[in-house]
Amino acid sequence: MSFWALVAILFKIGVVVGITQGAVAYLILVERKIAAWAQDRIGPNRAGPFGLLQPLADGAKMILKEDVVPGYVAKPLFILAPLISIVAAMVGFAVVPFGPVTPMPADPGFFDVLGQFQIAPGVDIGILYILAVGSLGVYGVILAGWASNSKYSFLGGLRSSAQLISYEIPLGMSILGMVMIAGSLDLNTIVNWQDRHVWGIVAQPLGFLLFLISSFAETNRLPFDLPESEQELVGGFHTEYSAMKFGMFFLGEYLHVITVSYLIVILFFGGWDIPYVLTQDQTGLVFALIKAGVLVFKVALVIIFIMWIRWTLPRFRYDTLMELAWKRMIPLSIANLVLTAIVVQIVRSWA
Amino acid sequence: MRPDDPSLKRMIPPTLKLHEKFYLPQIVGGLLVTGKHILSASLGKGAITVSYPEDQHVPSANYRGVHRLNKDEQGRVKCVACMLCATACPAHCIDIVGATAPESWSDREKYCESFVIDELRCIYCGMCEEACPVEAIELTGLYDLTGLSREQMIFDKTKLLSVFDLTRDAEPMRYTTPPPKAGPRPTEVEPSGLPGPKA
Ligand code: SF4
Ligand code: SF4
C-alpha cells in the first residue's frame, strides 16, 4: 500500500469519527425533541434557534462538570472502562459501508481509497467483525461495575453484562439467515444480492424481527434499558461515574445505535438500493453520492423509529427480559436458521 | 362485606384475544398512539408546555402554595394565637409565640407575637388552613417564592404578612370580604408601643 493510500485512510478515519461524533451530539438533541413531543412537551428550545445549539451546551456541561473519582475505586480500571466502551463502539465503523463500494485496484492510490465509502473495504467477514468488536463493549460494562467498588454498580454491571451476552446469541443467529441466502459475510455483497433479488425484510421477515429486537437489547435502548434505569435500580453499572466519563458511556451507546441502524438498513432494507430506481450498475461519483444519501436517509428513519419505540413500550422486568431471550428468541432464531438452510439448499440444488 | 354481596363488583381482567397474544399488533397500536402525539406536538398543536418566564403558569384554584397570614379590616393580623394550626401541622413546622392582646383590641384576648413557618419542612398539605378557626392562615397560589439560603426560607410574621399584601388583590380571603381597595390602606400591623417583633 502506497504512502498516499495510507494518508487517505487516516483522513477517512478522521472524517468518519468526526461525523459520527457530531451525529451523536445531534441525535441526542433529536432524541430529546422526540421524547418531548411524545409527552406533549416542546423540548429544548433555549440554546440557539430551535435549540440547535443545545448539543454544544450539553458538551460544554460534560466537559466543565466536576469529574469525581471516588476514593474507594480501582482507579486505573475505573478510568479504562468508559474508554473501552467508546472504543469498542467506534472501531465497528471500520467495515460499515456508508455508500456503494467498488472493487479496489491492486495498488490503490489516494483517490482510489478516498472514493470508497468505507474505511476498510473488501473485508470478507464484515458482519462477524462488527459483532465481535461490538461485544467487546461488555468488558467496559463489567469493568465499570467491578472497578466502582460499590454493590449497586457491581450488581448493575453483572445484570447488564448478562443481558448483553444473552442477546448477542439471537442477534448473531438472526443475521445468519441473510448471510446464507446471500452467501457472504461481506456487507457489500449482501446489499448487492438484495439489489438483484428482494430486500432482506421480504426474504427474512422473522430474522428481521429477531434482529430488531435483539439490537434494541444490545444497544440498551428501551424497552431493554435496564442498565440505566435510574428510578428503580439506582443507575446500574455507571452509578459512580460523572461528567465526561459518564458521557463516554453515553456516546458509546449512541454509536452503537448508529451501527445497528446501519446494519438493519444494510441487511434488511437493501442498503442504498431503491428497487427499479437505483441499481448496482449505476456507478460514478454522482450516483455514489446519491446512494450514500439514500443510505443515510434510511438509517435516519431507523434511528427515529428506535426513538419512537422508546416512548411506546414500558421497560422489561429482569426475569421477563431473560425469558424473552432464552425461551422465545433463541429457539425462534434457531428455527428460522434451520428453515432458511433447508430452503437455500433446495433452491441451490435446483439452480 | 360478605363475598356474595350483590353490590360487590368483581374486576375480571379482560382475556386476550388471539391476535393480542402475539403482542406485535398491540405494539403497532401503541406506536400509533405515540406517533399521533409526536406528530401533533411537533406541528405545534398538541404541546401543553408553558414557556415559563415569558408565560406565567396559572395554577388551579385549589393549588396550595406559599402561606400568608391574613389581616383584618384594620390591618391587624387576624391570628388569635390558638395554636390549632401548629397542632394540626403534620410536619411540625409552625412555631407561634402568643401574647395578650392590647386593650384596644376588643375582639380577642390574644394575638401572635411571633409566627414562624419553616417553608422547607412544610409539605403544603393545607392542614393549618383547615384548622384555623378565624381563617388567619391561608395557602396562596404563589409557587415561585424562592430564597437564596435556607434561612431565607424560614418565614416570620413580617414575611407572611407581606405575602398577604402581595396576593390580597389576586386572591381575596375566602371567608371575609377583602379590605377596601380605595382610600388609605391601613398599614399599621402592630399597635405602637407594644413589645414584640417590629413590623
Ligand atoms: S401546609 Fe401542612 S405542613 Fe405546611 S404548615 Fe400547614 S399544616 Fe404544616
Ligand atoms: S390556627 Fe389560625 S388563629 Fe390559631 S394560631 Fe394558627 S393561624 Fe393563628
XYZ file of C-alpha atoms and ligand atoms in Angstrom:
566
model
C 0.000 0.000 0.000
C 1.384 3.329 -1.004
C 2.028 6.253 1.313
C -0.842 8.265 -0.154
C -3.271 5.418 0.290
C -2.366 5.377 3.966
C -2.899 9.130 4.215
C -6.258 8.741 2.529
C -7.288 6.054 5.021
C -6.248 8.147 8.004
C -8.140 11.083 6.511
C -11.211 8.900 6.094
C -10.969 7.663 9.680
C -10.843 11.263 10.834
C -13.881 12.187 8.768
C -15.918 9.193 9.918
C -15.058 9.698 13.579
C -15.777 13.409 13.352
C -19.062 12.945 11.550
C -20.288 10.189 13.832
C -19.422 12.183 16.956
C -21.223 15.184 15.549
C -24.120 12.984 14.555
C -24.286 11.590 18.074
C -24.448 15.087 19.530
C -27.343 15.993 17.279
C -29.033 12.627 17.717
C -29.216 13.392 21.402
C -30.982 16.619 20.518
C -33.354 14.734 18.200
C -33.978 12.185 20.899
C -34.808 14.893 23.410
C -37.132 16.545 20.920
C -38.942 13.306 20.142
C -39.123 12.491 23.823
C -40.715 15.864 24.419
C -43.192 15.557 21.580
C -44.264 12.093 22.629
C -45.122 13.599 26.012
C -46.829 16.666 24.549
C -43.960 18.928 25.516
C -41.846 21.235 23.342
C -38.346 20.101 24.214
C -35.079 22.025 24.295
C -35.568 25.359 22.523
C -33.496 27.817 24.524
C -29.951 27.394 23.217
C -29.829 28.914 19.763
C -32.619 28.941 17.176
C -34.946 25.978 17.773
C -32.466 24.724 20.367
C -29.936 23.863 17.686
C -27.006 24.862 19.894
C -28.170 22.530 22.626
C -25.579 19.834 21.731
C -22.824 22.424 22.285
C -24.299 23.307 25.648
C -24.576 19.642 26.560
C -20.984 19.072 25.518
C -19.759 22.060 27.496
C -21.601 20.747 30.515
C -19.985 17.338 30.177
C -16.533 18.865 29.977
C -16.886 21.551 32.620
C -18.615 19.471 35.251
C -16.599 18.232 38.181
C -15.244 14.817 37.315
C -15.462 12.878 40.547
C -13.311 9.808 41.024
C -14.375 8.360 44.372
C -11.543 7.393 46.712
C -12.580 3.781 47.012
C -12.498 2.782 43.336
C -9.813 0.850 41.496
C -8.564 3.895 39.677
C -6.885 2.536 36.510
C -9.782 0.214 35.721
C -12.296 2.884 36.635
C -10.829 5.205 34.026
C -10.271 2.430 31.494
C -13.874 1.179 31.466
C -15.557 4.095 29.650
C -12.665 4.165 27.190
C -13.245 0.529 26.363
C -16.908 1.038 25.770
C -16.448 4.024 23.480
C -13.557 2.476 21.540
C -15.437 -0.796 21.113
C -18.356 1.139 19.703
C -16.145 3.173 17.403
C -13.956 0.510 15.769
C -17.039 -1.247 14.446
C -17.425 1.592 11.959
C -14.330 0.399 10.120
C -16.314 -2.020 7.972
C -19.657 -0.219 7.835
C -20.151 0.979 4.263
C -21.551 4.500 4.107
C -22.298 4.139 0.438
C -21.587 1.870 -2.506
C -18.146 0.300 -2.587
C -16.452 -0.532 -5.855
C -13.686 -3.123 -6.127
C -10.273 -1.627 -5.418
C -7.367 -1.800 -7.864
C -4.402 -3.884 -6.778
C -2.254 -0.903 -5.874
C -4.676 1.804 -4.770
C -3.728 5.439 -4.889
C -5.005 8.401 -2.864
C -8.216 8.921 -4.826
C -8.978 5.236 -5.188
C -9.090 4.967 -1.427
C -10.955 8.214 -0.967
C -13.617 7.131 -3.442
C -14.614 4.243 -1.214
C -17.358 4.942 1.296
C -15.855 2.555 3.775
C -12.749 2.707 5.914
C -11.762 -0.897 5.320
C -13.389 -2.022 2.073
C -13.491 -5.608 0.971
C -13.375 -7.218 4.413
C -14.915 -10.605 3.779
C -16.065 -11.136 7.354
C -17.659 -7.697 7.788
C -20.623 -8.680 9.927
C -18.580 -11.037 12.042
C -16.148 -8.218 12.724
C -18.893 -5.803 13.775
C -20.442 -8.349 16.115
C -17.043 -9.240 17.554
C -15.846 -5.739 18.342
C -19.340 -4.651 19.331
C -19.440 -7.298 22.006
C -16.155 -6.030 23.431
C -18.289 -3.317 24.999
C -19.306 -5.891 27.601
C -15.809 -5.602 29.046
C -16.423 -1.922 29.620
C -19.635 -2.698 31.451
C -18.148 -5.421 33.641
C -15.029 -3.407 34.403
C -17.054 -0.324 35.268
C -19.200 -2.323 37.657
C -16.225 -4.050 39.230
C -13.898 -1.071 39.480
C -16.544 1.139 41.073
C -16.262 -0.960 44.207
C -19.893 -0.421 45.094
C -22.636 -3.002 45.421
C -25.061 -1.129 43.192
C -22.573 -0.776 40.404
C -21.357 -4.329 40.736
C -24.840 -5.828 40.573
C -25.708 -3.399 37.802
C -22.638 -4.467 35.866
C -23.463 -8.147 36.228
C -27.050 -7.546 35.240
C -26.089 -5.563 32.173
C -23.416 -7.949 31.015
C -25.801 -10.893 31.387
C -28.290 -9.012 29.252
C -25.752 -8.051 26.615
C -24.335 -11.548 26.346
C -27.763 -13.198 26.203
C -28.995 -11.017 23.398
C -25.838 -11.467 21.421
C -26.971 -15.011 20.601
C -30.252 -14.176 18.817
C -28.533 -11.127 17.328
C -25.912 -13.271 15.653
C -28.247 -16.069 14.668
C -30.856 -13.814 13.129
C -28.254 -12.446 10.767
C -27.132 -15.886 9.657
C -30.254 -16.460 7.577
C -29.476 -13.421 5.488
C -25.837 -14.447 5.286
C -26.742 -17.903 3.983
C -29.101 -16.511 1.391
C -26.586 -14.001 0.082
C -23.743 -16.433 0.543
C -21.337 -13.956 2.073
C -20.445 -12.174 5.299
C -19.394 -9.099 3.366
C -21.907 -6.280 3.766
C -21.482 -5.082 0.175
C -22.214 -8.497 -1.267
C -25.343 -8.718 0.856
C -26.558 -5.355 -0.414
C -25.835 -6.368 -3.985
C -27.775 -9.599 -3.530
C -30.756 -7.608 -2.286
C -30.429 -5.348 -5.293
C -30.639 -8.341 -7.622
C -33.458 -10.109 -5.773
C -35.591 -8.750 -2.944
C -34.961 -6.771 0.207
C -33.952 -8.754 3.252
C -37.128 -7.912 5.110
C -39.110 -9.827 2.486
C -36.706 -12.747 2.365
C -36.233 -12.972 6.143
C -39.171 -11.360 7.974
C -38.650 -13.378 11.144
C -34.923 -12.785 11.027
C -35.582 -9.072 10.721
C -37.880 -9.040 13.724
C -35.440 -11.003 15.868
C -32.561 -8.805 14.792
C -34.525 -5.657 15.523
C -35.484 -6.806 18.998
C -32.063 -8.059 19.958
C -30.397 -4.936 18.642
C -32.628 -2.896 20.944
C -31.314 -5.004 23.796
C -27.710 -4.805 22.601
C -27.784 -1.033 22.478
C -29.522 -0.745 25.855
C -32.445 1.059 24.304
C -35.878 0.906 25.782
C -37.663 -1.395 26.405
C -34.383 -3.078 27.375
C -32.634 -0.200 29.107
C -32.181 -1.896 32.457
C -28.511 -0.897 32.515
C -29.540 2.688 33.028
C -32.940 2.513 34.699
C -32.468 5.423 37.037
C -35.631 5.191 39.054
C -35.915 1.626 40.195
C -32.416 0.180 40.018
C -30.313 3.212 41.015
C -28.417 3.628 37.786
C -26.628 0.341 37.405
C -23.045 -0.064 36.337
C -22.332 3.631 35.877
C -23.673 4.858 39.213
C -20.266 6.145 40.297
C -19.431 7.879 37.044
C -19.790 11.574 36.427
C -19.100 14.252 33.840
C -17.194 13.185 30.729
C -16.600 9.629 31.899
C -20.332 9.134 32.083
C -20.612 10.952 28.788
C -18.332 8.403 27.183
C -20.641 5.545 28.126
C -23.428 7.583 26.667
C -21.546 8.303 23.457
C -20.625 4.641 23.137
C -24.258 3.686 23.438
C -25.286 6.132 20.769
C -22.544 4.995 18.425
C -23.936 1.514 18.898
C -27.352 2.769 17.917
C -25.926 4.223 14.735
C -24.078 0.996 13.916
C -27.081 -1.255 14.394
C -29.222 1.128 12.386
C -26.736 0.818 9.539
C -26.813 -2.947 9.931
C -30.597 -3.032 9.896
C -30.709 -0.963 6.719
C -27.911 -2.852 5.020
C -29.147 -6.305 5.916
C -32.882 -5.897 5.621
C -33.743 -2.688 3.795
C -31.490 -3.025 0.794
C -28.808 -0.574 1.860
C -28.570 2.183 -0.741
C -30.833 0.311 -3.083
C -34.193 1.601 -4.266
C -35.908 -1.014 -6.444
C -36.088 -0.036 -10.151
C -34.561 3.379 -9.416
C -31.085 2.811 -8.055
C -29.291 -0.351 -9.083
C -25.772 -1.582 -8.605
C -24.886 -0.990 -12.262
C -25.064 2.751 -11.845
C -21.528 3.786 -10.989
C -19.686 7.063 -10.926
C -19.326 9.738 -8.293
C -22.783 11.283 -8.735
C -24.584 8.012 -8.265
C -22.287 7.097 -5.408
C -23.189 10.290 -3.591
C -26.903 9.816 -4.257
C -26.699 6.267 -2.958
C -24.822 7.367 0.143
C -27.556 9.949 0.716
C -30.265 7.306 0.345
C -28.471 5.091 2.826
C -28.114 7.868 5.388
C -31.778 8.754 4.940
C -32.856 5.180 5.588
C -30.575 4.994 8.615
C -32.081 8.195 9.972
C -35.557 6.701 9.618
C -34.488 3.609 11.549
C -32.958 5.728 14.315
C -36.134 7.766 14.594
C -38.093 4.531 14.786
C -35.838 3.362 17.627
C -36.526 6.603 19.486
C -40.227 6.308 18.781
C -40.306 2.797 20.279
C -38.711 4.207 23.396
C -41.836 6.164 24.321
C -44.207 3.378 23.373
C -43.128 0.306 25.278
C -42.621 0.022 29.020
C -39.364 -1.308 30.420
C -38.985 -5.045 30.868
C -38.638 -6.713 34.221
C -35.351 -8.516 34.524
C -36.702 -12.062 34.559
C -39.032 -11.445 31.609
C -36.092 -9.936 29.788
C -34.071 -13.097 30.240
C -37.046 -15.300 29.467
C -37.645 -13.465 26.213
C -34.060 -14.033 25.168
C -33.608 -17.657 26.143
C -37.093 -19.137 25.827
C -38.503 -17.207 22.901
C -35.907 -15.570 20.726
C -33.149 -18.151 20.723
C -35.463 -21.077 19.797
C -37.154 -18.909 17.184
C -33.852 -17.884 15.691
C -32.682 -21.490 15.562
C -35.917 -22.491 13.825
C -35.501 -19.624 11.382
C -31.942 -20.678 10.717
C -32.798 -24.320 10.056
C -35.716 -23.406 7.818
C -33.626 -20.968 5.823
C -30.872 -23.537 5.471
C -33.313 -26.094 4.070
C -34.848 -23.631 1.624
C -31.463 -22.351 0.491
C -30.248 -25.904 -0.034
C -33.295 -26.811 -2.115
C -33.045 -23.657 -4.234
C -29.322 -24.097 -4.810
C -29.687 -27.733 -5.865
C -32.353 -26.727 -8.378
C -30.376 -23.960 -9.896
C -68.879 -7.191 53.401
C -69.898 -10.711 52.508
C -68.374 -12.352 49.477
C -71.819 -12.799 47.905
C -72.856 -9.207 48.482
C -74.708 -8.073 45.340
C -73.155 -4.612 45.500
C -69.728 -6.168 45.242
C -68.249 -5.565 41.837
C -65.806 -8.119 40.619
C -62.992 -6.973 38.440
C -62.288 -9.608 35.816
C -59.223 -8.921 33.753
C -60.068 -8.995 30.062
C -58.901 -12.135 28.330
C -56.501 -11.547 25.490
C -57.749 -12.386 22.039
C -55.559 -14.446 19.762
C -54.072 -11.551 17.849
C -53.414 -9.727 21.113
C -51.426 -12.663 22.420
C -48.938 -12.204 19.604
C -48.097 -8.768 21.030
C -46.990 -7.362 17.714
C -50.396 -5.922 16.710
C -50.612 -4.395 20.176
C -47.177 -2.865 19.790
C -48.182 -1.397 16.454
C -51.268 0.043 18.121
C -49.073 1.594 20.793
C -46.806 3.056 18.148
C -49.813 4.670 16.510
C -50.797 6.305 19.799
C -47.356 7.749 20.495
C -46.933 8.604 16.821
C -50.070 10.696 16.978
C -48.716 12.604 19.969
C -45.325 13.118 18.335
C -46.933 14.401 15.160
C -49.355 16.773 16.809
C -46.787 18.152 19.244
C -44.105 18.571 16.596
C -46.528 20.522 14.435
C -47.001 22.844 17.393
C -50.590 21.952 18.179
C -50.580 19.351 20.893
C -47.825 20.657 23.159
C -49.041 21.772 26.546
C -45.764 23.312 27.677
C -45.791 26.755 29.264
C -42.690 28.751 28.303
C -42.244 29.725 31.891
C -40.619 33.080 32.397
C -42.477 34.570 29.413
C -45.827 32.910 30.031
C -46.805 32.667 33.641
C -48.316 29.415 34.733
C -51.700 29.846 36.399
C -52.248 27.100 38.923
C -55.678 25.703 39.533
C -57.889 27.405 42.112
C -57.151 24.871 44.815
C -53.401 24.854 44.305
C -51.560 25.047 47.627
C -48.556 27.314 47.504
C -46.816 29.615 49.965
C -48.675 30.607 53.140
C -49.911 34.025 54.040
C -51.142 35.482 57.292
C -54.341 37.401 56.678
C -55.013 40.859 58.011
C -58.385 42.131 59.095
C -60.018 45.401 58.019
C -57.898 47.404 60.411
C -54.693 45.924 59.154
C -54.117 43.817 62.219
C -53.082 40.232 61.940
C -56.160 38.037 62.213
C -54.454 35.261 64.140
C -55.647 34.769 67.715
C -52.747 32.512 68.727
C -54.926 29.499 69.409
C -52.148 27.117 68.252
C -54.592 24.934 66.337
C -52.588 25.169 63.149
C -49.327 24.315 64.885
C -51.045 21.334 66.451
C -52.555 20.177 63.196
C -49.379 20.546 61.224
C -48.011 17.081 60.443
C -44.571 18.456 59.643
C -44.279 20.446 62.878
C -43.031 23.451 61.023
C -45.173 26.188 62.617
C -43.822 27.997 65.656
C -46.079 30.525 67.363
C -45.485 32.723 70.382
C -48.740 34.143 71.670
C -49.204 37.299 73.737
C -52.066 39.066 75.413
C -53.838 41.359 73.013
C -53.662 45.089 73.715
C -56.617 46.745 75.470
C -57.851 48.375 72.301
C -58.333 45.018 70.520
C -61.814 44.373 71.791
C -62.464 41.291 69.688
C -59.886 38.928 71.189
C -57.742 38.152 74.146
C -54.559 37.023 72.421
C -52.630 37.641 69.275
C -49.470 36.143 67.881
C -46.336 37.934 68.881
C -44.210 35.822 66.595
C -45.292 33.434 63.878
C -42.681 31.424 62.067
C -43.177 28.787 59.372
C -40.291 26.723 58.100
C -41.266 26.587 54.431
C -38.616 23.997 53.761
C -40.141 21.476 56.106
C -43.714 22.263 55.105
C -45.350 19.703 52.865
C -48.061 22.139 51.724
C -50.832 19.873 52.925
C -53.105 22.736 53.912
C -53.967 21.273 57.316
C -53.102 24.555 59.017
C -55.582 26.349 56.804
C -58.238 23.772 57.643
C -57.586 24.014 61.352
C -57.631 27.780 61.746
C -60.917 28.949 63.331
C -60.587 32.568 62.181
C -59.184 31.992 58.668
C -55.981 33.737 59.607
C -53.635 31.421 57.762
C -54.176 30.578 54.128
C -52.214 28.916 51.377
C -51.887 31.079 48.291
C -51.373 30.214 44.659
C -47.835 31.613 44.748
C -45.409 28.978 43.590
C -42.316 30.968 42.723
C -41.364 32.444 46.055
C -37.780 31.357 46.491
C -34.777 32.112 48.624
C -31.043 32.021 48.240
C -30.381 30.287 51.533
C -32.144 28.005 53.961
C -32.520 30.886 56.416
C -34.421 32.910 53.850
C -36.994 30.176 53.546
C -37.905 30.339 57.215
C -40.750 32.833 57.024
C -41.503 35.043 60.020
C -44.606 37.031 60.699
C -43.460 40.058 58.699
C -42.780 37.947 55.674
C -46.053 36.074 55.946
C -47.986 39.317 56.247
C -46.130 40.700 53.239
C -47.233 37.661 51.235
C -50.757 38.712 52.119
C -50.111 42.201 50.757
C -48.697 40.592 47.640
C -51.690 38.401 46.988
C -54.620 40.240 48.515
C -55.950 41.523 45.221
C -55.358 38.359 43.245
C -56.773 36.058 45.869
C -59.403 37.532 48.153
C -59.748 35.971 51.544
C -62.118 33.126 51.257
C -64.395 33.826 54.195
C -64.351 37.585 54.724
C -64.566 40.460 52.352
C -61.226 41.779 51.176
C -60.012 45.062 52.550
C -61.270 48.119 50.642
C -59.039 48.995 47.765
C -59.791 52.714 47.664
C -58.610 55.115 50.297
C -55.571 54.940 52.501
C -54.784 51.375 53.358
C -54.336 50.554 56.977
C -50.668 49.802 57.206
C -50.191 49.562 60.920
C -49.674 45.959 61.786
C -48.765 46.256 65.453
C -50.191 48.726 67.902
C -47.281 51.009 68.604
C -45.585 50.782 71.938
C -46.136 47.094 72.304
C -43.316 44.672 72.842
C -42.746 42.195 70.111
C -41.159 41.910 66.699
C -41.024 45.052 64.629
C -43.168 45.017 61.576
S -49.383 23.244 54.956
Fe -49.304 21.430 56.253
S -47.133 21.140 56.630
Fe -47.347 23.208 55.863
S -47.519 24.456 57.680
Fe -49.588 23.931 57.050
S -50.096 22.114 58.203
Fe -47.880 22.367 58.309
S -54.988 28.294 63.822
Fe -55.258 30.352 62.977
S -55.677 31.616 64.727
Fe -54.902 29.683 65.512
S -52.719 30.059 65.756
Fe -52.992 29.211 63.784
S -53.193 30.971 62.424
Fe -53.496 31.696 64.479
